[in-house]
Coordinates of C-alpha atoms in Angstrom, one line a residue:
M27 CA 0.0 0.0 -0.1
R28 CA 1.0 3.5 -0.8
D29 CA 0.3 6.1 2.0
K30 CA -1.0 9.5 0.6
V31 CA -2.1 12.7 1.9
L32 CA -4.4 15.5 1.6
V33 CA -4.7 18.7 3.7
V34 CA -7.3 21.1 3.3
G35 CA -7.5 24.3 5.0
M36 CA -10.9 26.6 5.3
D37 CA -9.9 29.9 6.3
G38 CA -11.8 31.5 9.2
L39 CA -14.1 28.5 9.4
R40 CA -15.5 28.5 13.3
F41 CA -16.5 25.1 14.8
D42 CA -19.6 26.1 16.4
R43 CA -20.5 27.6 13.7
L44 CA -19.5 24.0 11.4
V45 CA -21.0 21.5 13.9
A46 CA -24.3 23.8 13.9
I47 CA -24.6 24.3 9.9
R48 CA -23.6 20.6 9.3
P49 CA -21.9 20.5 6.2
P50 CA -22.6 16.9 5.1
V51 CA -18.7 15.9 3.7
L52 CA -17.2 17.4 6.8
S53 CA -19.8 16.0 9.0
A54 CA -19.2 12.3 7.5
L55 CA -15.0 12.8 8.1
M56 CA -15.8 13.4 11.7
S57 CA -18.3 10.7 12.3
T58 CA -15.9 8.1 10.6
G59 CA -12.8 9.9 11.6
A60 CA -11.6 11.6 14.5
Y61 CA -11.5 15.3 15.5
G62 CA -11.0 18.1 18.3
T63 CA -10.4 21.9 19.0
S64 CA -7.5 23.7 20.8
T65 CA -6.9 27.1 21.7
L66 CA -4.3 29.0 20.0
P67 CA -1.5 30.3 22.3
Y68 CA -1.8 33.8 21.1
G69 CA -4.0 36.7 20.0
E70 CA -3.6 40.6 20.5
P71 CA -5.9 41.9 23.8
E72 CA -7.8 44.7 21.6
A73 CA -10.7 44.6 19.3
P74 CA -10.5 42.6 15.8
R75 CA -9.9 44.7 12.6
T76 CA -11.1 44.4 9.3
E77 CA -9.3 47.1 7.3
S78 CA -8.7 46.9 3.9
P79 CA -6.0 43.9 2.9
G80 CA -2.9 44.4 0.6
Q81 CA -0.9 46.8 3.6
I82 CA 2.7 45.9 4.1
V83 CA 3.3 46.1 7.8
P84 CA 6.9 47.6 8.2
E85 CA 9.4 45.6 10.0
E86 CA 9.7 47.9 13.1
A87 CA 6.2 47.4 13.6
I88 CA 6.6 43.3 14.2
G89 CA 4.4 42.4 16.9
S90 CA 1.8 45.4 16.8
P91 CA -1.4 45.0 15.4
A92 CA -1.5 44.3 11.7
P93 CA -4.2 44.3 8.7
T94 CA -6.6 41.4 8.9
H95 CA -6.7 38.7 5.7
A96 CA -9.8 39.7 4.9
A97 CA -11.1 43.2 3.4
P98 CA -14.3 43.5 1.5
A99 CA -15.6 47.0 0.0
P100 CA -18.4 48.4 2.6
E101 CA -20.6 48.1 -0.8
D102 CA -19.9 44.6 -1.8
A103 CA -17.9 42.6 0.5
R104 CA -16.7 40.0 -2.4
A105 CA -16.3 42.5 -5.1
N106 CA -12.7 43.4 -6.8
N107 CA -11.3 46.5 -5.6
D108 CA -10.6 49.0 -8.2
D109 CA -6.7 49.4 -6.9
R110 CA -6.4 45.8 -6.9
P111 CA -4.5 43.6 -10.3
T112 CA -7.0 42.0 -12.4
D113 CA -4.1 39.7 -14.3
A114 CA -5.3 36.4 -15.3
P115 CA -4.6 33.6 -12.5
R116 CA -1.5 32.1 -12.9
S117 CA 0.0 28.1 -12.3
T118 CA 3.8 28.0 -11.4
D119 CA 4.3 24.1 -11.7
D120 CA 7.8 23.7 -10.8
T121 CA 8.5 20.1 -11.8
E122 CA 6.6 17.5 -13.8
A123 CA 5.0 15.6 -11.4
T124 CA 5.1 11.6 -11.7
D125 CA 3.7 8.9 -9.2
A126 CA 6.5 7.0 -8.9
P127 CA 5.5 3.7 -6.5
R128 CA 7.7 3.3 -3.8
S129 CA 8.2 0.2 -1.8
T130 CA 7.1 -0.6 1.7
D131 CA 10.4 -1.0 2.5
D132 CA 11.4 2.6 2.2
V133 CA 9.1 3.9 5.3
G134 CA 11.7 5.4 7.7
A135 CA 10.9 5.0 11.8
T136 CA 8.4 7.5 13.0
D137 CA 8.0 9.1 15.8
A138 CA 5.5 8.2 18.8
P139 CA 2.2 9.6 18.1
R140 CA 0.8 12.3 20.1
S141 CA -1.7 10.6 22.5
T142 CA -4.7 12.0 23.4
D143 CA -3.6 12.4 27.2
D144 CA -1.1 15.5 25.7
V145 CA -1.7 18.7 27.0
G146 CA -3.1 21.2 24.8
A147 CA -2.0 24.1 22.9
T148 CA -2.2 26.5 25.5
D149 CA 0.6 24.5 27.8
D150 CA 3.5 26.1 26.1
P151 CA 6.7 24.6 26.7
R152 CA 8.5 26.1 29.8
A153 CA 12.6 26.5 30.5
T154 CA 13.4 25.5 33.9
G155 CA 16.6 26.1 36.1
E156 CA 17.3 26.1 39.7
E157 CA 16.7 29.8 40.5
E158 CA 13.6 30.7 38.1
E159 CA 11.4 29.4 35.6
S160 CA 10.3 31.2 32.7
V161 CA 7.3 30.6 30.9
R162 CA 7.2 31.2 27.1
V163 CA 5.6 34.0 26.1
I164 CA 4.2 33.7 21.9
R165 CA 2.8 37.5 21.0
A166 CA 1.0 37.6 17.9
R167 CA -2.3 38.4 16.2
T168 CA -4.8 35.7 15.5
D169 CA -4.6 36.3 11.8
S170 CA -4.4 34.2 8.9
G171 CA -1.1 34.8 8.5
P172 CA 0.5 33.3 11.8
G173 CA -2.5 30.7 11.4
W174 CA -1.3 29.4 8.3
A175 CA 2.3 29.6 9.1
S176 CA 1.9 27.4 11.8
I177 CA 0.1 24.8 10.1
A178 CA 2.6 24.8 7.3
T179 CA 5.8 24.5 9.5
G180 CA 4.9 22.9 12.6
V181 CA 5.9 25.3 15.0
W182 CA 4.4 28.5 16.4
P183 CA 5.2 32.2 15.7
D184 CA 7.7 33.0 18.2
K185 CA 9.7 30.4 16.1
H186 CA 8.3 31.0 12.1
G187 CA 8.5 34.9 12.7
V188 CA 5.2 35.7 11.0
V189 CA 3.0 37.6 14.0
D190 CA 0.2 39.2 11.5
N191 CA -0.4 39.2 7.8
G192 CA 2.7 41.8 6.8
F193 CA 5.6 38.3 7.0
A194 CA 7.9 41.0 7.7
A195 CA 10.5 38.5 9.1
P196 CA 9.9 34.6 8.5
Q197 CA 12.2 32.4 9.6
F198 CA 11.0 29.9 6.7
T199 CA 14.5 28.8 6.0
K200 CA 15.2 27.8 9.3
Y201 CA 11.2 26.4 10.0
P202 CA 10.2 25.3 6.3
D203 CA 6.6 23.7 5.4
F204 CA 5.8 20.3 5.5
L205 CA 5.2 19.6 2.0
T206 CA 9.3 21.1 1.5
R207 CA 10.5 18.9 4.4
A208 CA 8.6 15.9 2.6
Q209 CA 10.3 16.7 -0.3
E210 CA 13.9 17.0 0.7
A211 CA 13.5 14.0 3.2
R212 CA 12.0 11.6 0.0
P213 CA 12.7 13.1 -3.3
D214 CA 10.4 10.3 -5.3
L215 CA 7.5 12.0 -3.5
V216 CA 5.3 14.1 -5.7
T217 CA 4.0 16.9 -3.6
S218 CA 1.7 19.7 -4.7
A219 CA 0.1 23.0 -3.1
F220 CA -3.1 25.1 -4.2
F221 CA -4.1 28.5 -3.1
S222 CA -6.8 31.2 -3.6
W223 CA -4.7 33.6 -1.2
A224 CA -1.2 34.0 -3.0
A225 CA 0.8 35.4 -0.1
L226 CA 1.0 31.8 1.3
A227 CA 3.6 31.2 -2.0
E228 CA 4.7 34.8 -2.0
H229 CA 6.0 35.2 1.2
G230 CA 7.2 31.4 1.5
A231 CA 5.1 29.9 4.0
F232 CA 4.9 27.1 1.2
G233 CA 8.4 27.3 -0.2
P234 CA 9.3 26.8 -4.3
A235 CA 10.6 23.5 -3.5
I236 CA 7.5 21.8 -3.9
G237 CA 6.8 19.9 -6.7
T238 CA 3.8 22.1 -8.1
R239 CA 2.0 25.0 -6.8
F240 CA -1.2 26.9 -8.1
V241 CA -1.6 29.9 -7.3
L242 CA -4.2 32.4 -7.6
D243 CA -5.5 36.0 -6.2
G244 CA -8.7 36.0 -4.2
Y245 CA -8.9 39.6 -4.3
A246 CA -8.3 40.0 -8.0
L247 CA -10.6 37.3 -9.1
T248 CA -13.1 37.4 -6.0
W249 CA -12.8 34.4 -3.2
S250 CA -15.5 32.9 -4.9
V251 CA -14.5 32.0 -8.2
A252 CA -10.5 31.7 -7.0
D253 CA -11.6 28.8 -4.6
R254 CA -13.6 27.0 -7.4
Q255 CA -10.4 27.4 -9.8
V256 CA -8.5 26.1 -7.3
A257 CA -10.3 23.2 -6.5
D258 CA -10.8 22.7 -10.2
A259 CA -7.1 22.3 -10.5
A260 CA -6.4 20.2 -7.5
R261 CA -9.3 17.7 -8.6
D262 CA -7.6 17.9 -12.1
H263 CA -4.1 17.0 -10.4
L264 CA -5.7 14.6 -7.6
A265 CA -6.7 12.6 -10.7
N266 CA -4.0 12.4 -12.8
A267 CA -0.6 12.8 -11.4
G268 CA -1.1 11.1 -8.4
P269 CA 0.5 13.3 -5.5
D270 CA 1.6 11.9 -2.7
L271 CA 0.9 15.0 -0.4
S272 CA -1.0 17.7 -1.2
F273 CA -2.4 21.0 0.3
V274 CA -5.6 22.6 -0.8
Y275 CA -6.5 26.3 0.3
L276 CA -9.8 27.9 0.4
G277 CA -10.4 31.0 1.8
D278 CA -13.7 32.3 1.1
T279 CA -15.2 31.5 4.4
D280 CA -13.1 34.3 6.0
E281 CA -14.1 36.6 3.5
V282 CA -17.6 36.3 3.9
A283 CA -17.3 36.7 7.8
H284 CA -14.9 39.7 7.6
A285 CA -17.9 41.4 5.7
L286 CA -21.2 39.9 7.4
G287 CA -20.1 38.1 10.4
P288 CA -20.0 33.8 10.5
L289 CA -23.8 33.9 11.9
C290 CA -25.2 35.1 8.5
P291 CA -27.1 33.2 5.8
E292 CA -23.8 33.9 3.4
Y293 CA -21.8 32.3 5.3
T294 CA -23.7 29.3 5.9
D295 CA -23.4 29.4 1.8
A296 CA -19.5 29.8 1.5
L297 CA -19.3 26.8 3.9
L298 CA -21.3 24.4 2.5
L299 CA -19.6 25.1 -1.2
Q300 CA -16.3 24.9 0.3
D301 CA -17.6 21.2 1.8
A302 CA -18.7 20.5 -1.6
Y303 CA -15.0 21.3 -3.1
L304 CA -13.8 19.0 -0.3
G305 CA -16.5 16.3 -1.3
G306 CA -15.3 16.6 -5.4
L307 CA -11.6 16.0 -4.0
L308 CA -12.5 13.5 -2.1
D309 CA -14.7 11.5 -4.8
T310 CA -12.0 12.2 -7.1
I311 CA -9.3 10.5 -4.8
R312 CA -11.7 7.1 -4.8
A313 CA -12.3 7.4 -8.2
R314 CA -8.3 6.8 -8.9
P315 CA -7.7 3.4 -10.7
S316 CA -5.0 2.6 -7.8
F317 CA -7.2 4.0 -5.1
G318 CA -7.6 0.1 -4.0
H319 CA -3.3 0.5 -3.4
E320 CA -2.9 3.5 -1.8
R321 CA -4.1 4.3 2.0
W322 CA -5.2 8.0 2.2
T323 CA -5.1 9.9 5.2
V324 CA -7.1 13.4 4.9
L325 CA -7.0 16.4 7.1
V326 CA -9.1 19.7 7.3
T327 CA -8.4 22.4 9.9
T328 CA -8.6 26.2 10.1
D329 CA -6.0 29.1 11.1
H330 CA -8.4 31.3 13.3
G331 CA -12.1 31.9 14.1
H332 CA -14.1 35.0 14.0
V333 CA -16.1 37.1 16.7
D334 CA -19.9 37.1 15.9
A335 CA -19.5 40.5 14.3
G336 CA -17.1 39.3 11.8
G337 CA -13.0 40.2 12.3
H338 CA -10.4 38.5 14.5
G339 CA -6.6 39.5 15.6
G340 CA -7.7 39.6 19.5
V341 CA -7.7 36.9 22.5
S342 CA -11.6 36.1 22.2
G343 CA -12.5 32.2 22.5
E344 CA -14.6 32.8 19.1
E345 CA -11.1 33.9 17.7
R346 CA -8.6 31.4 19.2
T347 CA -10.9 28.1 19.0
V348 CA -9.7 26.0 16.1
F349 CA -10.1 22.4 15.0
V350 CA -8.5 19.7 13.2
I351 CA -10.4 16.7 11.5
G352 CA -8.5 13.7 10.3
A353 CA -9.8 10.4 8.5
R354 CA -8.9 7.5 6.7
L355 CA -10.9 7.0 3.5
G356 CA -12.3 3.7 3.5
E357 CA -12.1 3.1 7.5
D358 CA -14.4 3.7 10.0
L359 CA -12.5 5.2 13.2
G360 CA -16.3 6.0 15.0
G361 CA -15.9 10.0 15.8
V362 CA -12.7 9.4 17.9
R363 CA -12.5 12.9 20.0
L364 CA -9.0 14.2 19.8
Q365 CA -7.7 16.4 22.9
D366 CA -6.7 19.6 21.8
P367 CA -4.9 18.6 18.5
R368 CA -3.1 22.0 17.5
P369 CA -2.4 23.7 14.1
V370 CA 1.5 22.6 14.9
D371 CA 0.5 19.0 15.2
V372 CA -0.8 19.1 11.6
A373 CA 2.7 18.8 9.8
P374 CA 4.5 16.2 11.9
T375 CA 1.2 14.4 11.5
A376 CA 1.4 14.6 7.1
L377 CA 5.1 13.4 7.9
D378 CA 4.5 10.5 10.0
R379 CA 1.4 9.4 7.8
L380 CA 4.2 9.3 4.7
G381 CA 6.7 7.4 7.0
I382 CA 8.8 10.3 7.7
A383 CA 10.4 10.5 10.9
V384 CA 10.2 14.0 12.8
D385 CA 13.9 15.1 13.7
P386 CA 14.2 16.5 17.0
A387 CA 17.0 19.1 15.2
W388 CA 14.1 20.7 13.1
D389 CA 12.5 21.8 16.7
L390 CA 9.0 21.1 16.1
D391 CA 6.3 22.2 18.3
G392 CA 3.8 19.8 17.1
A393 CA 3.7 16.1 17.2
P394 CA 1.8 13.1 15.1
L395 CA -1.5 12.8 16.1
A396 CA -2.9 9.4 16.9
F397 CA -5.8 8.2 14.8

C-alpha cells in the first residue's frame, strides 16, 4: 500500500458554526474519523480589525496590530477593489509530477504519535532552572499569516516569525513547510499545493521546493471564483498526477465572515460550497484506478475563528478556537475525539503518515496525532 496525504485548509472557519450548519462532507469525516478543538496560544488584546488587505507592515512594527486577511469593500463584500490587480490566474508548476511507486521497505521509523493524554495548545513549553522558571510567551495576532504559517511549519509564531499578515520577518529557511520537508526527505514523492491566497506562496510559507504550486489571487478574482478554480485544479491534479502529499487552501469563508459575520446565511452558503469542493476532492481520490492500492489520510483544519460581528486578531474564544479533523479514507474510526489537536500538529502528522520521522533537530512544537 502506498501512503498518501491530503491536507485541506478552510480559512476563518468557526467550529461551532461548522457543528451547527452540519455540512455533509465534513460531518461524515468527523463521524468516521477523528476530530477535536484547541485554543491558539496567542492573540492581541484589542478589538478585531477589518481594514483593507494588501497593506505591508513595516519591520519595526512586528508584534503590533496589523491588517487582517480580509478586506471587502463596504458596498460589496466580495467584489474586486479598483486598485487590485486584475491579471489572469497564474499557475507555477515547478516540476513535472510523476507518481513513481515506492516500496513499503522505504518507510522510515516514525516518532511516537501524540496521544490524547497530551497537553493542549495553551500549555506552552517551559524552561526551568534551579533559581527561576521562565514561561514561553508567544505574541502574535490571531490572523491568517500566523495561523497558516503555524500549520505549514509545525511551529508557533515566536519561531517561524510571522506575527501578523505583514510577513515582515519570516524564518521559513529555518522552519520550512511540511511539503518542503517531505520533498527533501523523499525526493521521489510527488508534492503539490493550491492557493486562493497568493501571499502563502509569495512570502514562502509554502516554498518553491514543492513539486507543483498553483497560485491564484482571491482579491483580484473574488474569493468564490478563486476557490472554485483552485478546487478544479486540485481535482485534476489528484486524478492525473497522483500526488503523495497535497495542500489545498480555500478562503471564501473568511472573506464572508469579515464582511457579514459568521452567523449570516452567506457564511453558511460559503461553508457549504467549500464542503462541496472537499467532497469533489474526495470523490476524485476514490475514483483513482489505483485507489485500492493506496492508503489515504485526510486532514482538514483552520487558522483562526471570528467574533460574531466579523473580524479576528484578538484573544476571544471565538477567535482563538481552532480544530483539526482527521480521517482515513475507507476506514471507519467511529468519530474519535482528539484532545487538543493543535495547528502545529498538522505538519508532523502529515509527515508521519508518509513514514517520515520527525528529526528533533527540526525543533517542531507539534507532534503526530494518533488516529
